[in-house]
mmCIF file with all atom_site columns, C-alpha atoms in Angstrom:
data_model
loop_
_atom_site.group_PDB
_atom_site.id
_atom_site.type_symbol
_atom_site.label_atom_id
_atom_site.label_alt_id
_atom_site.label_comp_id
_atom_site.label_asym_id
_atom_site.label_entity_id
_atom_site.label_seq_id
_atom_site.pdbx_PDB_ins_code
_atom_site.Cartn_x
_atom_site.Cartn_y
_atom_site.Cartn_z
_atom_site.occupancy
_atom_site.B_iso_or_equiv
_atom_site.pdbx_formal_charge
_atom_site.auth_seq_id
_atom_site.auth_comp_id
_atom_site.auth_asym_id
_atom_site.auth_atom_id
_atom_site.pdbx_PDB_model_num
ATOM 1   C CA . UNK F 1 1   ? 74.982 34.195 11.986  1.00 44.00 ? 1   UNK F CA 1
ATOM 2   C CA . UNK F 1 2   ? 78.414 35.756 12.072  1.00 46.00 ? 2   UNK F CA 1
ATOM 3   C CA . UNK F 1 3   ? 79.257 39.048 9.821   1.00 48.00 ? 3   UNK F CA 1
ATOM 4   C CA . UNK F 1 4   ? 82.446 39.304 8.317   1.00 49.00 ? 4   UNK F CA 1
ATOM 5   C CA . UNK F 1 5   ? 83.449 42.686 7.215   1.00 46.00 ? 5   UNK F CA 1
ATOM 6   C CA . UNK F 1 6   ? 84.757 43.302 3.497   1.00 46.00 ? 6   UNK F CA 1
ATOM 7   C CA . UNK F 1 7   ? 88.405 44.121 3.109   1.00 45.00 ? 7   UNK F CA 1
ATOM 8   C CA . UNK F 1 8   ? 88.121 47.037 0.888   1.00 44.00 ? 8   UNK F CA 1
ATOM 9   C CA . UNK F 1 9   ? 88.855 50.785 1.570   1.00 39.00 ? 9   UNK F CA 1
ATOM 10  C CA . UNK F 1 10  ? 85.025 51.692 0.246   1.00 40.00 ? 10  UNK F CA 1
ATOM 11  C CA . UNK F 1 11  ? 83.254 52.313 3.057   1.00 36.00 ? 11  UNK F CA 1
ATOM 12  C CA . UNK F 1 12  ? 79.766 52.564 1.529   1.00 39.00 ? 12  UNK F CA 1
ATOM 13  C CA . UNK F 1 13  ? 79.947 48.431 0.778   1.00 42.00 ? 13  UNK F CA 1
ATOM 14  C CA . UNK F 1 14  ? 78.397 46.643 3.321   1.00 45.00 ? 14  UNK F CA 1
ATOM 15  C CA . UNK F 1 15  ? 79.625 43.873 5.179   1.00 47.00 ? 15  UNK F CA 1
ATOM 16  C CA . UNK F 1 16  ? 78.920 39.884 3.855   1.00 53.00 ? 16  UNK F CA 1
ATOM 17  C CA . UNK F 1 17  ? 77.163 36.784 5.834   1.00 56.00 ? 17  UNK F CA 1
ATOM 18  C CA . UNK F 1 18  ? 79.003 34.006 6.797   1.00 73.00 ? 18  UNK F CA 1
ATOM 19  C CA . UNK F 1 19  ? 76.913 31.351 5.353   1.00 89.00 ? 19  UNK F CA 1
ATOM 20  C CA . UNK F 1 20  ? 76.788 28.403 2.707   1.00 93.00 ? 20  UNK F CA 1
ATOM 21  C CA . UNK F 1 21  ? 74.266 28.384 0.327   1.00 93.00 ? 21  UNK F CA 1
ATOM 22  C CA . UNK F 1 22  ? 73.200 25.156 -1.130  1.00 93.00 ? 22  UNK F CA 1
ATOM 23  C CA . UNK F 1 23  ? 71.537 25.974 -4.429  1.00 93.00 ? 23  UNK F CA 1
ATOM 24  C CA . UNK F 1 24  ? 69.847 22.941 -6.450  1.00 91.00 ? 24  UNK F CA 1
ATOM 25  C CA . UNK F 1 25  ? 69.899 24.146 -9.475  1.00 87.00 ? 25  UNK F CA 1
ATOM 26  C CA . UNK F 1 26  ? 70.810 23.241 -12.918 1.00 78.00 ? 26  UNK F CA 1
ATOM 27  C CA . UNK F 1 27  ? 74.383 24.659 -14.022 1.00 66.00 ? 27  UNK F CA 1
ATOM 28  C CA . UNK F 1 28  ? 72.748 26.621 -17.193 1.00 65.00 ? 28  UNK F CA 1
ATOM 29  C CA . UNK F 1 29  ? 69.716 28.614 -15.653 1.00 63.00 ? 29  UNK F CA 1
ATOM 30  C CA . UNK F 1 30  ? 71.665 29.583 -12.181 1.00 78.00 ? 30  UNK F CA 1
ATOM 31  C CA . UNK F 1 31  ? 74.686 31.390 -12.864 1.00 84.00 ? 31  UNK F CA 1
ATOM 32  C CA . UNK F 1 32  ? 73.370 34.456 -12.307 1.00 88.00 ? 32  UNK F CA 1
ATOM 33  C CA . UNK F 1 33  ? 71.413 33.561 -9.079  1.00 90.00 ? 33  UNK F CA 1
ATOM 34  C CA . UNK F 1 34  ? 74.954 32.248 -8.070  1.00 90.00 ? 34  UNK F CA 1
ATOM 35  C CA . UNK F 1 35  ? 76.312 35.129 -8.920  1.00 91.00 ? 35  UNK F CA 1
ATOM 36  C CA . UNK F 1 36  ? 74.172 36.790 -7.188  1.00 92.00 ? 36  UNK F CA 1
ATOM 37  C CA . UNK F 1 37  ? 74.010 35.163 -3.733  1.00 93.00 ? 37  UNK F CA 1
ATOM 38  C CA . UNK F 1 38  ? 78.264 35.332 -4.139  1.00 92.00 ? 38  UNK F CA 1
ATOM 39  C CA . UNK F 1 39  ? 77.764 39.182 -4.503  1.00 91.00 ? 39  UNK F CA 1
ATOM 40  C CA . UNK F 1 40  ? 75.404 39.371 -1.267  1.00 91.00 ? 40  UNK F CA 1
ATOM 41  C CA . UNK F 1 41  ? 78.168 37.585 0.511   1.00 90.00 ? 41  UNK F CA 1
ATOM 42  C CA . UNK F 1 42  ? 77.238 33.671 0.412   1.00 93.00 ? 42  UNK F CA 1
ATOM 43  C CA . UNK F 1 43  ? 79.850 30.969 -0.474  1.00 93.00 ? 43  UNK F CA 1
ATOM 44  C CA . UNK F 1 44  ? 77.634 29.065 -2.829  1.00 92.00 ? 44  UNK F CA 1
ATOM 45  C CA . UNK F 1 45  ? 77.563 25.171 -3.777  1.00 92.00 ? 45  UNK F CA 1
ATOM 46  C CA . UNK F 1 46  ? 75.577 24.517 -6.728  1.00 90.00 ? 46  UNK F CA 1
ATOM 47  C CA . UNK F 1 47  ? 73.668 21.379 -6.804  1.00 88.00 ? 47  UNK F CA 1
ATOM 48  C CA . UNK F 1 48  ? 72.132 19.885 -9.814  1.00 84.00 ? 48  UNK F CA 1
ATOM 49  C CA . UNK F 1 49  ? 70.547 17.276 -7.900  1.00 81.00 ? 49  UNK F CA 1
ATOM 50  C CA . UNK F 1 50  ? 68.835 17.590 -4.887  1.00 78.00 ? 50  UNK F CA 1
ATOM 51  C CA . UNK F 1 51  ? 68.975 13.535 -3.546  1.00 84.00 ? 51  UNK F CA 1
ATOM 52  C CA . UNK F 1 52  ? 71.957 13.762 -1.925  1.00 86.00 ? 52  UNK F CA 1
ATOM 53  C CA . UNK F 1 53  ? 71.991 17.511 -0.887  1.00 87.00 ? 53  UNK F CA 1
ATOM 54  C CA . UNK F 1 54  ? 68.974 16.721 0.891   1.00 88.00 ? 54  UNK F CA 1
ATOM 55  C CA . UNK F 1 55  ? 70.327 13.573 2.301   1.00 89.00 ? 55  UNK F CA 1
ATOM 56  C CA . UNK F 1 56  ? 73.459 15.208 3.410   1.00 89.00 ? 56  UNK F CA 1
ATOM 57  C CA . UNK F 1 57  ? 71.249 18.090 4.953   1.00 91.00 ? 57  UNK F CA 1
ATOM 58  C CA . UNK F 1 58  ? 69.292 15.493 6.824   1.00 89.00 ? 58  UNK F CA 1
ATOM 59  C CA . UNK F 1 59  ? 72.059 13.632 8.312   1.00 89.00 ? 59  UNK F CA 1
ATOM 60  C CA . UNK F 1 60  ? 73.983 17.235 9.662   1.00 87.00 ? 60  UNK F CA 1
ATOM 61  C CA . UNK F 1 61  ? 76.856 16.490 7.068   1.00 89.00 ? 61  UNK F CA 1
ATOM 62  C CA . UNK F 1 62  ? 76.460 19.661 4.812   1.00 89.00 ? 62  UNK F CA 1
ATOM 63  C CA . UNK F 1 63  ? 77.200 23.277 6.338   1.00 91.00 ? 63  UNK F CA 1
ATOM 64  C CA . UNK F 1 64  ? 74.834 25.215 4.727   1.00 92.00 ? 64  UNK F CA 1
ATOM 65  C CA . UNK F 1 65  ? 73.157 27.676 6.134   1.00 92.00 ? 65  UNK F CA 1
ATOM 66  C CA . UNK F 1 66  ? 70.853 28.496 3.532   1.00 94.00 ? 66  UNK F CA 1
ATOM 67  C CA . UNK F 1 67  ? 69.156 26.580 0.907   1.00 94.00 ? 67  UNK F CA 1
ATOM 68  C CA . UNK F 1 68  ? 67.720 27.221 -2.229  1.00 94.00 ? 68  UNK F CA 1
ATOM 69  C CA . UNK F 1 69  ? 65.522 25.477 -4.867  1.00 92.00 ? 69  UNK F CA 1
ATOM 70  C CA . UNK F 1 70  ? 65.046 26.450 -8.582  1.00 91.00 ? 70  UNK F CA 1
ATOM 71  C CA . UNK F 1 71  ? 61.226 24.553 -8.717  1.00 90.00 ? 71  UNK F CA 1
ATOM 72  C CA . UNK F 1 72  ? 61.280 24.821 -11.927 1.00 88.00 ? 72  UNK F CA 1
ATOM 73  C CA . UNK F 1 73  ? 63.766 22.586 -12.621 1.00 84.00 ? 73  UNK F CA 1
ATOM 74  C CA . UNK F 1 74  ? 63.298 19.945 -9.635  1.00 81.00 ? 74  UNK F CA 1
ATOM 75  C CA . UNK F 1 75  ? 60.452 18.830 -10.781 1.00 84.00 ? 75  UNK F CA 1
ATOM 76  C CA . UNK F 1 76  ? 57.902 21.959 -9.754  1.00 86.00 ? 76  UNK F CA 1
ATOM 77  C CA . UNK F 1 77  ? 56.913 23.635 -6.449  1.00 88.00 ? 77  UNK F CA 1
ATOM 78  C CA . UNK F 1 78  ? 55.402 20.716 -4.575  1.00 89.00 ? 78  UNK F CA 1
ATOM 79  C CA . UNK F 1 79  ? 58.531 18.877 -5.160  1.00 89.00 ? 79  UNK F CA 1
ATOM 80  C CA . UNK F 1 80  ? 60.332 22.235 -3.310  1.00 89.00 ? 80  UNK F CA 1
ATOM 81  C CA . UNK F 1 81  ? 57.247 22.247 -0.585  1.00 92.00 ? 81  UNK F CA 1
ATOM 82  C CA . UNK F 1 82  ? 58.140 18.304 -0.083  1.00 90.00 ? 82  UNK F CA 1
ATOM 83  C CA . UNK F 1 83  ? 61.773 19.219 0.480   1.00 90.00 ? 83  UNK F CA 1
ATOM 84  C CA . UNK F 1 84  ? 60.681 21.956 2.718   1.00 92.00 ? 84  UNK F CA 1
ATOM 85  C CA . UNK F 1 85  ? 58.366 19.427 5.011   1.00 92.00 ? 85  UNK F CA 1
ATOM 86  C CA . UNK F 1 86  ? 61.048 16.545 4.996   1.00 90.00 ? 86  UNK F CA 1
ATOM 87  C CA . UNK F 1 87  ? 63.335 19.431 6.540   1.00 90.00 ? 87  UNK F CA 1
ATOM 88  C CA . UNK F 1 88  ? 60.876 20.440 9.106   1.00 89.00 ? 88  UNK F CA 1
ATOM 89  C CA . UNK F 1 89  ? 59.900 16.967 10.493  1.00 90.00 ? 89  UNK F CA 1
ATOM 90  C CA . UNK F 1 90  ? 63.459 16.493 10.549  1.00 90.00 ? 90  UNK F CA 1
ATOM 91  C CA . UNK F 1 91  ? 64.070 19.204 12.681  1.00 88.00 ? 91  UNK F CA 1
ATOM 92  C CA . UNK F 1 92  ? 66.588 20.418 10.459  1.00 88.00 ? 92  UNK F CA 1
ATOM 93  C CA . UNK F 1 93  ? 66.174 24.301 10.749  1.00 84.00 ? 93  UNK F CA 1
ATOM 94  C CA . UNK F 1 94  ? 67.475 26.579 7.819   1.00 89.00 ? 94  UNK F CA 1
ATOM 95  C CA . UNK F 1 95  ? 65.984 28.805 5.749   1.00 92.00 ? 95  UNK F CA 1
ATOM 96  C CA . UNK F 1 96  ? 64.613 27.739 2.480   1.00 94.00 ? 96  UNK F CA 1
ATOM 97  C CA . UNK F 1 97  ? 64.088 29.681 -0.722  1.00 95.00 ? 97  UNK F CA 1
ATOM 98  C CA . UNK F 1 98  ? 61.538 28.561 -3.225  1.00 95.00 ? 98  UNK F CA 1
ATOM 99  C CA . UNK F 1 99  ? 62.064 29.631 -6.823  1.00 94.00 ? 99  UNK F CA 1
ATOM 100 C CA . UNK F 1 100 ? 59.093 29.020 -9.354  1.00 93.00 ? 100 UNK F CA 1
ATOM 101 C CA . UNK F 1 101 ? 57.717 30.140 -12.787 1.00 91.00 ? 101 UNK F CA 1
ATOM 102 C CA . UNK F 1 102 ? 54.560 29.484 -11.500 1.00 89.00 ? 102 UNK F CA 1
ATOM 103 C CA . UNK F 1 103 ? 54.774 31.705 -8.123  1.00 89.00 ? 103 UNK F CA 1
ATOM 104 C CA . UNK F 1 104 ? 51.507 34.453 -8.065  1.00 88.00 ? 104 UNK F CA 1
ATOM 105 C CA . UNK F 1 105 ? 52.325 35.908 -4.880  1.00 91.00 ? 105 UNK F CA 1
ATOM 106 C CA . UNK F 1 106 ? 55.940 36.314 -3.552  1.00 94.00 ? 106 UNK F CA 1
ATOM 107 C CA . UNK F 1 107 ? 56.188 35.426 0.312   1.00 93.00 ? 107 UNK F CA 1
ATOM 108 C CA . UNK F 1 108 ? 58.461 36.849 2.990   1.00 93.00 ? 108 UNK F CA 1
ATOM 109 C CA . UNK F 1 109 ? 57.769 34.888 6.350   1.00 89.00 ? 109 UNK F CA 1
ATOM 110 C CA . UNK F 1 110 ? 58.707 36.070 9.264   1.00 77.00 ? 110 UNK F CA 1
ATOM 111 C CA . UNK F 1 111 ? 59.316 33.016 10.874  1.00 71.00 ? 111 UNK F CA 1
ATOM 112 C CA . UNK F 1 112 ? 61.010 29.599 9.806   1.00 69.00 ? 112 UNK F CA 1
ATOM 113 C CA . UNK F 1 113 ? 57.464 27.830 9.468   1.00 81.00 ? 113 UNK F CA 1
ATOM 114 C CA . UNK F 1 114 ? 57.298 28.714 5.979   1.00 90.00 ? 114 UNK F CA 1
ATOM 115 C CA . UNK F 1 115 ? 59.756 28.346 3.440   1.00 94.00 ? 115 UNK F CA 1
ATOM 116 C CA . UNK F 1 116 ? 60.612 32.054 1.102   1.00 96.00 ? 116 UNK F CA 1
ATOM 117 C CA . UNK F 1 117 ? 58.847 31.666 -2.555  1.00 95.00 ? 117 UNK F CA 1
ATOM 118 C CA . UNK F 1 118 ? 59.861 33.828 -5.313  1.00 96.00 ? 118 UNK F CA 1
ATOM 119 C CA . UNK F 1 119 ? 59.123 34.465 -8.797  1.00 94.00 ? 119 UNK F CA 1
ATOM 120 C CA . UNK F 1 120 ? 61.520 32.978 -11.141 1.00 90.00 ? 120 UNK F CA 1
ATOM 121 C CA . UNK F 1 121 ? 63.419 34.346 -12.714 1.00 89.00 ? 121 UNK F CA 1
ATOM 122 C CA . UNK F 1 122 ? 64.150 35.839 -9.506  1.00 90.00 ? 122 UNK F CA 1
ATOM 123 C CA . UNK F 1 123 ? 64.947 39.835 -9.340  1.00 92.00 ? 123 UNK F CA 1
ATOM 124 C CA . UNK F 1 124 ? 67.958 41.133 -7.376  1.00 93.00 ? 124 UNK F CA 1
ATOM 125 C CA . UNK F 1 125 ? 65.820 42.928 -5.236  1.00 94.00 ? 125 UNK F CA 1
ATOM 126 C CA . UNK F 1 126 ? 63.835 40.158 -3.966  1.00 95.00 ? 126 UNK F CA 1
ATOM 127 C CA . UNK F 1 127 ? 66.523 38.119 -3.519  1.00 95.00 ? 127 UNK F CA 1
ATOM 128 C CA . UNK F 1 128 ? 68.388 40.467 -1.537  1.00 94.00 ? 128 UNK F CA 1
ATOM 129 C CA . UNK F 1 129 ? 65.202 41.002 0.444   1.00 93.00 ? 129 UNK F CA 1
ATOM 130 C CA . UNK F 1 130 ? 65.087 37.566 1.352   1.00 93.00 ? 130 UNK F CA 1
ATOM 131 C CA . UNK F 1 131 ? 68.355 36.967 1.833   1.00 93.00 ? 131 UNK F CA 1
ATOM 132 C CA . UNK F 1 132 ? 68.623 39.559 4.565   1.00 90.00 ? 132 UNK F CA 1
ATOM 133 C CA . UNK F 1 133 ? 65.527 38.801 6.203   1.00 91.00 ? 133 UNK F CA 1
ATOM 134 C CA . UNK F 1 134 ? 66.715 34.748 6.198   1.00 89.00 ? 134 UNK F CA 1
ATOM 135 C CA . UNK F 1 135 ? 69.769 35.443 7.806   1.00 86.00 ? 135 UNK F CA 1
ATOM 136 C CA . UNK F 1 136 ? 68.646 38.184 10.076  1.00 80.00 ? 136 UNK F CA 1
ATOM 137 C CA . UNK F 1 137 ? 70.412 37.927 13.450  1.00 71.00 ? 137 UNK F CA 1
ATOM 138 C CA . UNK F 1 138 ? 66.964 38.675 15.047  1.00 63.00 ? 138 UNK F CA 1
ATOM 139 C CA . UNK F 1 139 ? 65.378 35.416 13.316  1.00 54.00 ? 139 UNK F CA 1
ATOM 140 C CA . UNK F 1 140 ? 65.552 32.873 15.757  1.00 50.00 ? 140 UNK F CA 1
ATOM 141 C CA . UNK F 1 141 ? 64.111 29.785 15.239  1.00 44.00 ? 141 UNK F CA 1
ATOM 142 C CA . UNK F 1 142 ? 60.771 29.729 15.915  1.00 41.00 ? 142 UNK F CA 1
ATOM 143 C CA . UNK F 1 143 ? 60.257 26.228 17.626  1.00 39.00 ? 143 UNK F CA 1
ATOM 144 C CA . UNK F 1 144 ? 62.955 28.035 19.955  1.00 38.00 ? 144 UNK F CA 1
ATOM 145 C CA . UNK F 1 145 ? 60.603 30.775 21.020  1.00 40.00 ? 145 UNK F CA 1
ATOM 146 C CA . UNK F 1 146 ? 57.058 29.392 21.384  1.00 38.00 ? 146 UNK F CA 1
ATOM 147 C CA . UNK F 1 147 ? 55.440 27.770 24.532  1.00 40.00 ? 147 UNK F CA 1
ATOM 148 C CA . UNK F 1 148 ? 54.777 24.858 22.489  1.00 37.00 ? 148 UNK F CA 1
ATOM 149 C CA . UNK F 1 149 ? 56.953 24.460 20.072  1.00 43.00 ? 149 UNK F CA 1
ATOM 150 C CA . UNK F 1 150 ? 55.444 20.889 18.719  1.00 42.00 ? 150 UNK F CA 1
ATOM 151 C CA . UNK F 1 151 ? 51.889 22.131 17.799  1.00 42.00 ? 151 UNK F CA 1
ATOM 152 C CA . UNK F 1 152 ? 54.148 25.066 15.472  1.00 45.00 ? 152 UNK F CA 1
ATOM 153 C CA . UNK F 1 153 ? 55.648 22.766 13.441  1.00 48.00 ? 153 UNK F CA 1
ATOM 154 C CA . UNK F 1 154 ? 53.307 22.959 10.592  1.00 49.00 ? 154 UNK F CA 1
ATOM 155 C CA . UNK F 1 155 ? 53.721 19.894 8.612   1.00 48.00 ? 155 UNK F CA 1
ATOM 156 C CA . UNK F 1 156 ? 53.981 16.918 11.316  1.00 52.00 ? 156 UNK F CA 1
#
């Protein structure tokens, strides 16, 4: 990931990511997540159906860097889990945030095996906490790293 510093004079702001975030989403429920990814730096393209986002994903035709899936309304979190797999087996490597109303535990993994899950509605500061740690410089992709990187792919 490339950083691209802010243009402004106040030096406490910190500097954005260079990434697309594909958000399937419905238009009423996500303009503040929207807003919110734009204010942590993300050019964001709002999808209310994931079909073709996912298609486009899977054939290398969509830039994003990033994706993220209200649950809630695409059908619930094994529909977001599915996505997540049919990315994976793919070989299509980006991070993926899970949003759900019926998250217990919010998740943070450390490599790209898992996908994020949050509790929706999501809070700023767990956003921003996965946001950073998705687009950390020192995540690498995992399959990259490991001896054997066919037995770590987790859903194939």
């Amino acid at each position: 990931m490339q950083m691209i510093p802010r243009l402004q004079d106040d030096s406490t702001q910190k500097s954005s990511w260079a990434v697309v975030a594909l958000v399937i989403s419905d238009g009423a429920g996500s303009s503040l997540l929207c807003r919110r990814l734009a204010g942590l730096g993300a050019q964001v393209d709002m999808q209310a159906e994931f079909g073709d986002a996912v298609a486009r994903l899977l054939a290398g035709t969509h830039p994003a860097g990033l994706l993220v899936i209200d649950c809630d309304h695409a059908g619930g979190h094994g529909v977001g889990q599915s996505v997540f797999e049919r990315l994976t087996c793919a070989n299509v490597w980006l991070p993926v945030i899970l949003m759900s109303s019926d998250c217990v535990e919010q998740t943070f993994p450390v490599g790209h095996e898992a996908p994020f899950q949050l509790r929706s509605p999501v809070s700023a500061v767990a956003l921003r906490i996965a946001f950073d740690l998705a687009l950390s410089p020192d995540r690498r992709h995992f399959s990259m790293e490991k001896d054997a990187p066919r037995k770590m792919r987790p859903y194939c």
